[in-house]
Coordinates of C-alpha atoms in Angstrom, one line a residue:
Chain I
X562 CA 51.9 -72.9 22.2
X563 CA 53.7 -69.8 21.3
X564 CA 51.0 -67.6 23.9
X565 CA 52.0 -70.2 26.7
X566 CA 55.9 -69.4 26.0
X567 CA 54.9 -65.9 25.7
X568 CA 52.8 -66.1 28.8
X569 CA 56.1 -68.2 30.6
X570 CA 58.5 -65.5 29.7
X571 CA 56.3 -62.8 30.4
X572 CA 55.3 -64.5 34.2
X573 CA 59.6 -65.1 34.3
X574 CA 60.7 -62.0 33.7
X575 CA 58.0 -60.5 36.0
X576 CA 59.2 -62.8 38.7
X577 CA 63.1 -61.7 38.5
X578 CA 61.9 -58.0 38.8
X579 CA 60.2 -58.7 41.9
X580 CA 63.2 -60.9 43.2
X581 CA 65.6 -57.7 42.6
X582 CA 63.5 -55.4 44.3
X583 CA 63.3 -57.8 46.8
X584 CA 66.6 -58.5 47.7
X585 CA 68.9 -55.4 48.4
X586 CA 71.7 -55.4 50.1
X587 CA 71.3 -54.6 53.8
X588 CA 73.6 -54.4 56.8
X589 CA 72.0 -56.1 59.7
X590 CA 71.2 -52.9 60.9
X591 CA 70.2 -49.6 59.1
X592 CA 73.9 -47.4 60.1
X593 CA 75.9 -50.2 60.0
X594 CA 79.1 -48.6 59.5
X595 CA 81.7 -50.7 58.6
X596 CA 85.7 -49.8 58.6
X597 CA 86.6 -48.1 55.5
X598 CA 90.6 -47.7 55.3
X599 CA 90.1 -44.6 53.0
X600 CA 88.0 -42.9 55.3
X601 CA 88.6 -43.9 59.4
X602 CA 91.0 -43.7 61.9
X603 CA 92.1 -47.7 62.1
X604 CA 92.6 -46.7 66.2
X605 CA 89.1 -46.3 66.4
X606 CA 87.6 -49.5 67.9
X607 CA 84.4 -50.7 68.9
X608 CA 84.6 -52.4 72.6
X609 CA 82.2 -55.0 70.9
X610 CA 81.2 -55.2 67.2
X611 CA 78.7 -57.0 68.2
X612 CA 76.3 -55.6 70.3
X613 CA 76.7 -51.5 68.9
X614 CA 73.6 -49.6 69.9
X615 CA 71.3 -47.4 67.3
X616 CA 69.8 -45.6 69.6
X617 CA 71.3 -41.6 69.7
X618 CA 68.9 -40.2 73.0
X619 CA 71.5 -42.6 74.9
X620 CA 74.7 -40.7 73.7
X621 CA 74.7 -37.2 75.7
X622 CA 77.6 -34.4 75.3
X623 CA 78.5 -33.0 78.6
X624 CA 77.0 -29.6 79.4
X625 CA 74.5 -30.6 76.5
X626 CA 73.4 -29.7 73.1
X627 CA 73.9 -26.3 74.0
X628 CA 78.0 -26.6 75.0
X629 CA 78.0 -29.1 71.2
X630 CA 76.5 -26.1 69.6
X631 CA 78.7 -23.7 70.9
X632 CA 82.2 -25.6 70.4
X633 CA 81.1 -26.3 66.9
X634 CA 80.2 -22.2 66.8
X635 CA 83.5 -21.6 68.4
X636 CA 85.7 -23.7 65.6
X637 CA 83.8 -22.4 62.8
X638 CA 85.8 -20.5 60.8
X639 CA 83.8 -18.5 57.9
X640 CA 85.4 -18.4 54.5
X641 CA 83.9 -15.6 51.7
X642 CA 83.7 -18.8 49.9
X643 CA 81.3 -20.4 51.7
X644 CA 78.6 -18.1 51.3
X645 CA 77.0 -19.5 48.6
X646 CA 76.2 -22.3 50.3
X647 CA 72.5 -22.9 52.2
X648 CA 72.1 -26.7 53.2
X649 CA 72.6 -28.9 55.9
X650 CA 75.4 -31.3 57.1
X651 CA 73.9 -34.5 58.6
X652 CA 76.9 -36.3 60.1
X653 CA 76.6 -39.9 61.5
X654 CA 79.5 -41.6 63.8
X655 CA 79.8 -44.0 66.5
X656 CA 80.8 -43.1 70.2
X657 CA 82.5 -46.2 71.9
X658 CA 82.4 -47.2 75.0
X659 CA 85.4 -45.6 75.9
X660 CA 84.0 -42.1 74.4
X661 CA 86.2 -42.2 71.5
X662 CA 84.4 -41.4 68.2
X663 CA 85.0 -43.0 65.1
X664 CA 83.0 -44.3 61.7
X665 CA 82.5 -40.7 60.7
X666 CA 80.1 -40.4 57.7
X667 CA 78.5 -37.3 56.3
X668 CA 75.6 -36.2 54.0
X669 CA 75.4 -32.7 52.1
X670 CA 71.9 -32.0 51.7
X671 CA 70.1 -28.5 50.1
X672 CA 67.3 -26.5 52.1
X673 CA 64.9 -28.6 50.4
X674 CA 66.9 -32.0 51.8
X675 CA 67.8 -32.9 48.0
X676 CA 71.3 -34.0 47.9
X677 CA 73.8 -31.5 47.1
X678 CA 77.5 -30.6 47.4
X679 CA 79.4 -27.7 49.1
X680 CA 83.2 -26.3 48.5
X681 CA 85.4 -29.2 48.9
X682 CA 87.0 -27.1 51.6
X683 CA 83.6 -26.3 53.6
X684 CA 83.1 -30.0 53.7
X685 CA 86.3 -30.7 55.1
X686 CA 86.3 -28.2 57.6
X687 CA 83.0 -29.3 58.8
X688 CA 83.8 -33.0 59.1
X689 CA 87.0 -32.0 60.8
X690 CA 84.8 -29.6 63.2
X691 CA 83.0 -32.2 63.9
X692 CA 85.6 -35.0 64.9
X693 CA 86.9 -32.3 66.9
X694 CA 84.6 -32.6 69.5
X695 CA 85.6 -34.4 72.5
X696 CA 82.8 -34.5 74.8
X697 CA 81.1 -37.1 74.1
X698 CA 79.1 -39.6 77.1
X699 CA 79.2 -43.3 75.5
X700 CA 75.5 -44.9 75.8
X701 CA 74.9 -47.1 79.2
X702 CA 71.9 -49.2 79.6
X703 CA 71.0 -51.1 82.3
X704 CA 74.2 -50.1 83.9
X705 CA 76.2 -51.8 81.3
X706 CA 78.7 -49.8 78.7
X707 CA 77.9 -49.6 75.0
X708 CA 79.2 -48.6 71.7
X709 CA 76.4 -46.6 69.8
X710 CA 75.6 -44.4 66.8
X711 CA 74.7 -41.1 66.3
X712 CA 74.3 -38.0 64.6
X713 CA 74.0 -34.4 64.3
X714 CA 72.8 -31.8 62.0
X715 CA 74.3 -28.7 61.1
X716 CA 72.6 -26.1 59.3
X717 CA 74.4 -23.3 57.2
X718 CA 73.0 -20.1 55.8
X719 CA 75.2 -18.0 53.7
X720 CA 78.0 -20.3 54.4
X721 CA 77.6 -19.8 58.3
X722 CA 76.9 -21.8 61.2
X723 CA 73.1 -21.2 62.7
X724 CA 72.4 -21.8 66.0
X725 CA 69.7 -23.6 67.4
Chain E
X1477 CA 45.6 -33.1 80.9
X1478 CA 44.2 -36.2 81.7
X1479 CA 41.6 -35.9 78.7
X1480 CA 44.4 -35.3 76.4
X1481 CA 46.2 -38.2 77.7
X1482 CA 43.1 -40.5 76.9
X1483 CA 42.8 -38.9 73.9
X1484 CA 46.4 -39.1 72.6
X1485 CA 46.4 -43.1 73.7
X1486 CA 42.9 -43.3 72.0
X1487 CA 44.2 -41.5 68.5
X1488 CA 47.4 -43.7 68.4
X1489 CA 45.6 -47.0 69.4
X1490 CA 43.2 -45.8 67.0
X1491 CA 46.0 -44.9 64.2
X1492 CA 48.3 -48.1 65.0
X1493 CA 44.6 -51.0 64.7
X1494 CA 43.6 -48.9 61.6
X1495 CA 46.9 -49.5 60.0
X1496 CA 47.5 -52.8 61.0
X1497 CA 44.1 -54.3 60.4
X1498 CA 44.9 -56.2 57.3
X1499 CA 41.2 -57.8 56.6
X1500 CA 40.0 -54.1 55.7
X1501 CA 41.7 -55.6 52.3
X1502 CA 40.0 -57.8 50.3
X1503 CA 41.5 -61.5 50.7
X1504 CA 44.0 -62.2 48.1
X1505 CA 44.7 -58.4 47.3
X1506 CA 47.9 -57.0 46.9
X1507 CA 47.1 -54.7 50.2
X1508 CA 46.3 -57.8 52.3
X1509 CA 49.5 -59.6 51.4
X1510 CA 51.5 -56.3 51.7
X1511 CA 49.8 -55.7 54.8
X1512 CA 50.4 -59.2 56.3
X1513 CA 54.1 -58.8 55.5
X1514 CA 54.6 -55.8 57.5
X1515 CA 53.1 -56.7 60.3
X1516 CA 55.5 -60.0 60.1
X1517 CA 58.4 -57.0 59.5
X1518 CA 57.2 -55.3 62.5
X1519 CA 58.0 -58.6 64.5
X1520 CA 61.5 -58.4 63.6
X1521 CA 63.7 -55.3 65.8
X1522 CA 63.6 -51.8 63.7
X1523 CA 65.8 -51.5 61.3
X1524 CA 67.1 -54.8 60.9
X1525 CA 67.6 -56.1 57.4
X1526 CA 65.3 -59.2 58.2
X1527 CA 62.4 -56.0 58.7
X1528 CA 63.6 -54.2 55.6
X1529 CA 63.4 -57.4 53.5
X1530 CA 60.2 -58.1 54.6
X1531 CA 59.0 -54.2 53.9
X1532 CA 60.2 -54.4 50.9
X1533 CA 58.6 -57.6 49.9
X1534 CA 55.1 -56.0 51.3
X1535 CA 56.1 -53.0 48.8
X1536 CA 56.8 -55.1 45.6
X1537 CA 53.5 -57.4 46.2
X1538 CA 51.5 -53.8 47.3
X1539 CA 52.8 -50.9 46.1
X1540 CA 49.8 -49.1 47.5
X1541 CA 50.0 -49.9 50.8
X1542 CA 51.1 -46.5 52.5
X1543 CA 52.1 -48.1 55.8
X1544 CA 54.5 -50.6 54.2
X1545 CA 56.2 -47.5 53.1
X1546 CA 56.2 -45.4 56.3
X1547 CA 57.3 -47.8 58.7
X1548 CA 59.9 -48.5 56.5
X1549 CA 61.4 -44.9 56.6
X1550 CA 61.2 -44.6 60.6
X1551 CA 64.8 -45.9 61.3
X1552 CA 66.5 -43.9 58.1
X1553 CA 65.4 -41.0 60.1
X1554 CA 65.7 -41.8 63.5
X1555 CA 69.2 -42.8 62.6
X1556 CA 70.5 -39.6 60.4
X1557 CA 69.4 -41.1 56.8
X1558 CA 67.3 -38.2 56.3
X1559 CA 67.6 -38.1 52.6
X1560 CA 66.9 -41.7 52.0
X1561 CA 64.0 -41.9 54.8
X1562 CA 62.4 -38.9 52.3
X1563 CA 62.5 -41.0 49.7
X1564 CA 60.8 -43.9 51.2
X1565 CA 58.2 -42.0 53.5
X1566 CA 57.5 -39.4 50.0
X1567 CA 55.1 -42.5 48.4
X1568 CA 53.5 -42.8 51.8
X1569 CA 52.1 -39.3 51.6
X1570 CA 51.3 -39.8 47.9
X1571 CA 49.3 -42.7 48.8
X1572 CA 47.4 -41.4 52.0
X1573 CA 48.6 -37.7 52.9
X1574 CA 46.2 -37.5 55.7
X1575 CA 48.0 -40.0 57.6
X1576 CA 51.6 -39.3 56.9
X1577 CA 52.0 -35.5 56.0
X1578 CA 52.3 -34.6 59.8
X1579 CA 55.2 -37.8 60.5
X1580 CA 57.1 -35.7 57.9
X1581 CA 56.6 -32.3 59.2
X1582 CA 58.0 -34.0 62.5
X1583 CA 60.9 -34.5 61.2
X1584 CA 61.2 -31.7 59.2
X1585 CA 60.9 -30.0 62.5
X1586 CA 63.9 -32.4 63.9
X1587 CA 66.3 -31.5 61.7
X1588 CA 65.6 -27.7 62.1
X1589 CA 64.1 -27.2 58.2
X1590 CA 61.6 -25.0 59.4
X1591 CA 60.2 -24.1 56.5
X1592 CA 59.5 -27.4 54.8
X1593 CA 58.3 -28.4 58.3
X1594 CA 55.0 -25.2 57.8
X1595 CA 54.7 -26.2 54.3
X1596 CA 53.6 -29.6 55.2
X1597 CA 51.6 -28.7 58.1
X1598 CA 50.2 -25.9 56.8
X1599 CA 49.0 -28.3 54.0
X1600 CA 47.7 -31.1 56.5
X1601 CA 45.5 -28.4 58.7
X1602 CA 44.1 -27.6 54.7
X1603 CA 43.1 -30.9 54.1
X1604 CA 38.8 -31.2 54.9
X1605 CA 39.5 -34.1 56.8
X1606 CA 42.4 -33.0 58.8
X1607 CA 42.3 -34.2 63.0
X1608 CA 44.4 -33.8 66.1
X1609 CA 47.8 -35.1 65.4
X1610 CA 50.6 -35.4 68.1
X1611 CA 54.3 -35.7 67.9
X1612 CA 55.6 -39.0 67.6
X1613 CA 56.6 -39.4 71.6
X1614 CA 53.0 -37.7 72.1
X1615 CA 54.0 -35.1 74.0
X1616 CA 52.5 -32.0 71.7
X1617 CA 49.9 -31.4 69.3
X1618 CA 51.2 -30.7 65.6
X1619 CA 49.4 -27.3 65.9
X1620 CA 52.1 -26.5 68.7
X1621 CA 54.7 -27.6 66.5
X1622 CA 53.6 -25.4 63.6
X1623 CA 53.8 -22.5 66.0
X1624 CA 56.9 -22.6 67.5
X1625 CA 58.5 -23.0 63.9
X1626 CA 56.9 -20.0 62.8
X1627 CA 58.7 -18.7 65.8
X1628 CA 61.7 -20.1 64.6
X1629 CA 61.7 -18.6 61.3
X1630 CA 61.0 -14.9 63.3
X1631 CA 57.2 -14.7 63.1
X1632 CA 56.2 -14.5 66.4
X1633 CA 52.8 -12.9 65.7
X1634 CA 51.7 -16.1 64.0
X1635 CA 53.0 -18.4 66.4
X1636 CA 51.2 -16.7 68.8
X1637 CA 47.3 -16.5 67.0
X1638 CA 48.3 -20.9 66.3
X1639 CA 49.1 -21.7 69.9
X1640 CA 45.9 -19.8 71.2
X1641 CA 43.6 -20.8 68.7
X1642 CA 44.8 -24.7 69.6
X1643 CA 44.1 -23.6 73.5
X1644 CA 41.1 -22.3 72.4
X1645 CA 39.7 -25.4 71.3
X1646 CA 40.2 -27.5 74.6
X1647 CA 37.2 -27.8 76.1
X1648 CA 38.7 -26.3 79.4
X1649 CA 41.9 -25.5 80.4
X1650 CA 42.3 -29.1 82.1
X1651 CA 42.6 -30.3 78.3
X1652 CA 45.9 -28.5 78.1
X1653 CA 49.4 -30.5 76.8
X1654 CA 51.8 -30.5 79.4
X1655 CA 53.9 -27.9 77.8
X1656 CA 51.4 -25.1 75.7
X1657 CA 51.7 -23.0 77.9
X1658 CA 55.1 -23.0 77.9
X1659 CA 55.5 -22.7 74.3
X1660 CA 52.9 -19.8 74.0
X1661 CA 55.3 -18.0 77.0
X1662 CA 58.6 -18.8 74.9
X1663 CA 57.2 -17.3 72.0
X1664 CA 55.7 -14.3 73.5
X1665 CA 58.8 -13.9 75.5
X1666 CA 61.1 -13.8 71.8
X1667 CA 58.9 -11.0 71.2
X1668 CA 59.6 -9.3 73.9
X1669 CA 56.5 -9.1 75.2
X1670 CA 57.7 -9.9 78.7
X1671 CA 53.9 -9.5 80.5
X1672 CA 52.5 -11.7 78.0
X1673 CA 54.9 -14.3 78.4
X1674 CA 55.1 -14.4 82.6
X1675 CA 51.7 -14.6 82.2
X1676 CA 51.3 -17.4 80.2
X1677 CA 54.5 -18.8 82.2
X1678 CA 52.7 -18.6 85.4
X1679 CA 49.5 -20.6 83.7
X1680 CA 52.2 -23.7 82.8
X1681 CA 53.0 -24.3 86.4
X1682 CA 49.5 -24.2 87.3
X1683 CA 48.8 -27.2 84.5
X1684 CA 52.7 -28.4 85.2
X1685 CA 55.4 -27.3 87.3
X1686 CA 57.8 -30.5 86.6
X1687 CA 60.2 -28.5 84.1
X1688 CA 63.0 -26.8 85.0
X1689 CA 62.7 -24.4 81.6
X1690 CA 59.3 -22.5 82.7
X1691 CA 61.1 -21.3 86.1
X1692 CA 64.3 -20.3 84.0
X1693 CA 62.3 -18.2 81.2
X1694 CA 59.9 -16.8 84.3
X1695 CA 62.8 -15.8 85.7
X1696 CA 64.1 -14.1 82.7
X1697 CA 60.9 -12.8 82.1
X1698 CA 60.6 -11.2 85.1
X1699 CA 64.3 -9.9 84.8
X1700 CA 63.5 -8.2 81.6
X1701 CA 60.5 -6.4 83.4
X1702 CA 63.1 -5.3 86.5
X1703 CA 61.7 -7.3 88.7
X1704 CA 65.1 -8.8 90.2
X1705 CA 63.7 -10.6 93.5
X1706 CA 61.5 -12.8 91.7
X1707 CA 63.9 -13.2 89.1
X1708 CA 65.8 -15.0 91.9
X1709 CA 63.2 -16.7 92.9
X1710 CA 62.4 -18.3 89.7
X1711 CA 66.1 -18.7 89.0
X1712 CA 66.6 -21.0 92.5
X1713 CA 63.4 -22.9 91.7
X1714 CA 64.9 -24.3 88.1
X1715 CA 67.8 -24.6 89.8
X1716 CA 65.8 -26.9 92.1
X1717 CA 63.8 -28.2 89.6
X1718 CA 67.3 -29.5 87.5
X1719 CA 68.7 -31.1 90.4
X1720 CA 65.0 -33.3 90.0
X1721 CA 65.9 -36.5 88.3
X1722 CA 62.0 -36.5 88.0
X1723 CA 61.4 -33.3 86.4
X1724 CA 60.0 -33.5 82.5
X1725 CA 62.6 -33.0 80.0
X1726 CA 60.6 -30.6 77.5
X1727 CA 61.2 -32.5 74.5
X1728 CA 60.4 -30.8 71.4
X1729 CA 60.4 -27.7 73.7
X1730 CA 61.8 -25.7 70.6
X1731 CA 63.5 -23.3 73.2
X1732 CA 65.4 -25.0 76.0
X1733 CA 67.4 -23.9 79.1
X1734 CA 70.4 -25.0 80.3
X1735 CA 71.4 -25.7 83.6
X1736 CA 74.5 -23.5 82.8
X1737 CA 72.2 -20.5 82.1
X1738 CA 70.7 -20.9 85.0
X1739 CA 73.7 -21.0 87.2
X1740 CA 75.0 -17.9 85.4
X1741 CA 72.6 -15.8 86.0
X1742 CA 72.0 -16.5 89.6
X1743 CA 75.9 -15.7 90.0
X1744 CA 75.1 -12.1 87.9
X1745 CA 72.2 -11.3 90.4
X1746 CA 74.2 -12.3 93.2
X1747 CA 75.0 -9.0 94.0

């Protein structure tokens, strides 16, 4: 009798493991980013919540990857303090349908992609670099406006900008 | 180009029925059951929380079922979760590294860690069982991809042996990808070797003329070696060739042009 409980409690406890790994907690899409008031700009609006695009070939910058790289070149500004850092910055946002950009959300990682962090000051200047940028070309697909998500990548060496 | 074409459907028909051929796994296995429930995640749109449920189910029942694992990670990277895809993709490649070691060089590659992105290939071409891989949107051969990041991190030279010893292996020049040549040129042309490079430029628009950035770097090319008027040429004809809603868009290309380099130097040769 005691093996059966055993057994039971054994076959329980088994079960609830599975059942936790089983049921994280997921937007309904992967980059769901939803309204922080800590973080986002409360004008920033989606033109519907409902039907927001992950698909980032569909947003385009005007003049192209090369004019992004070379405003974000442009409003770098290079601190001594900086230098110390080699990593990238992998920043996510949304681009509405109205071009506005919003939902910004960023990631520090090392040059082997293991999470790290930077000078608070670095990190704010790159976020702010980033929202600076103005040019952005909302997604359209099938001739209809959409809001959509995105992101780029930023790689530092010595504390400076590369380029591409 | 049309053999690699047949070949590059034929690897990923090949690749997508060998991973989603579930009765490879003995009935009642924890593979066959994590293999069943992927392919019902699969159903579901990428990256939607009913897939990831389901993935993740398929994980807990068969933690060594590698596919469960990668498809999983696809839409953390396509989506800027590079981190987190890592961490999901990393047991794929401990369970079959064959299959998923070049997926992760890919994206290595994508997000510029050049590096990491040779480590991993370097490591695939090691492996005794190692075969022709292509990018994700099948457009290159990893062995072009390991090149041009050599060429990113400033060694030309070995870009250069890669890409020909991968053209050497076609069978004839008809085999080609629709942009080696290109990416042999760029990389000779980095180097300055400005011969080298027209002539492999001139070799792409015999296997494809349809992008705009051969005509551009021929035209540099030819500018480096003084020879203005078919600098001009070549600068009008990517000009041309941008104004082609039809022209290829070199993804991957490593090395692009712009339309706005184009237009600038046509205005400096102007006079």
């Amino acid at each position: 009798m005691r093996n059966i409980l055993l057994l039971m409690l054994v076959t329980f406890l088994f079960n609830c493991n599975e059942t936790i790994e089983t049921k994280k907690e997921y937007k309904n899409q992967i980059g769901d980013t939803s309204f922080n008031p800590n973080l986002d700009n409360p004008k920033f609006k989606f033109c519907d919540s409902t039907k927001v695009l992950h698909n980032r070939s569909r947003i385009s910058y005007t003049g192209g990857e090369r004019a992004l790289e070379s405003e974000l070149l442009k409003r770098f500004k290079f601190k001594p303090e900086y230098k110390s850092f080699n990593g990238y910055f992998i920043i996510r946002f949304a681009v509405n349908c109205k071009n506005e950009t919003g939902r910004f959300r960023m990631q520090i990682l090392d040059s082997n992609f293991s999470l790290t962090e930077c000078p608070k000051e670095l990190e704010e200047h790159i976020l702010a670099i980033t929202k600076e940028l103005k040019h952005w070309n909302h997604a359209v697909l099938e001739g209809k406006d959409y809001d959509c998500y995105r992101f780029i990548s930023i790689k530092l060496i010595n504390g400076k900008v590369q380029k591409s | 180009m049309k053999k690699v074409i047949l070949i590059t459907f034929i690897v990923n028909i090949t690749f997508s029925f060998a991973q989603t051929n579930c009765f490879i796994y003995p009935e009642g296995s924890g593979e066959r059951k994590a293999c069943e429930l992927s392919y019902k995640a699969i159903e579901h749109k990428q990256g939607s929380r009913e897939s990831q449920i389901l993935f993740d189910s398929a994980i807990a029942i068969g933690p060594k079922f590698a596919w469960a694992y990668y498809e999983k990670s696809v839409p953390y990277f396509k989506r800027g979760f590079l981190y987190e895809g890592l961490q999901i993709l990393n047991k794929a490649i401990e369970l079959e590294p064959i299959e998923y070691l070049c997926y992760r060089a890919y994206w290595y590659w994508q997000y510029k860690n050049y590096e990491l992105c040779i480590q991993d290939l370097e490591t695939y071409y090691a492996l005794p069982k190692a075969y022709i891989q292509f990018t994700p949107g099948g457009e290159k051969d990893m062995r072009i991809i390991l090149a041009l990041a050599y060429a990113k991190t400033g060694n030309y030279k070995k870009g250069v042996e890669i890409i020909n010893s991968c053209l050497n292996s076609y069978e004839s020049d008809s085999d080609a990808g629709l942009s080696d040549y290109y990416s042999l040129g760029i990389i000779h042309f980095h180097n300055k070797e400005y011969n080298k490079a027209t002539e492999a430029f001139i070799k792409q628009l015999e296997v494809n003329g349809n992008m705009a950035d051969t005509y551009y770097f021929l035209g540099l090319a030819y500018k480096n070696l003084s020879n203005i008027e078919e600098a001009k040429i070549q600068f009008n004809k990517a000009l041309s060739k941008f104004e082609d809603i039809n022209r290829n868009l070199n993804i991957n290309a490593g090395y692009k042009a712009y339309l706005s380099d184009v237009v600038k130097e046509i205005e400096s040769l102007k006079y």
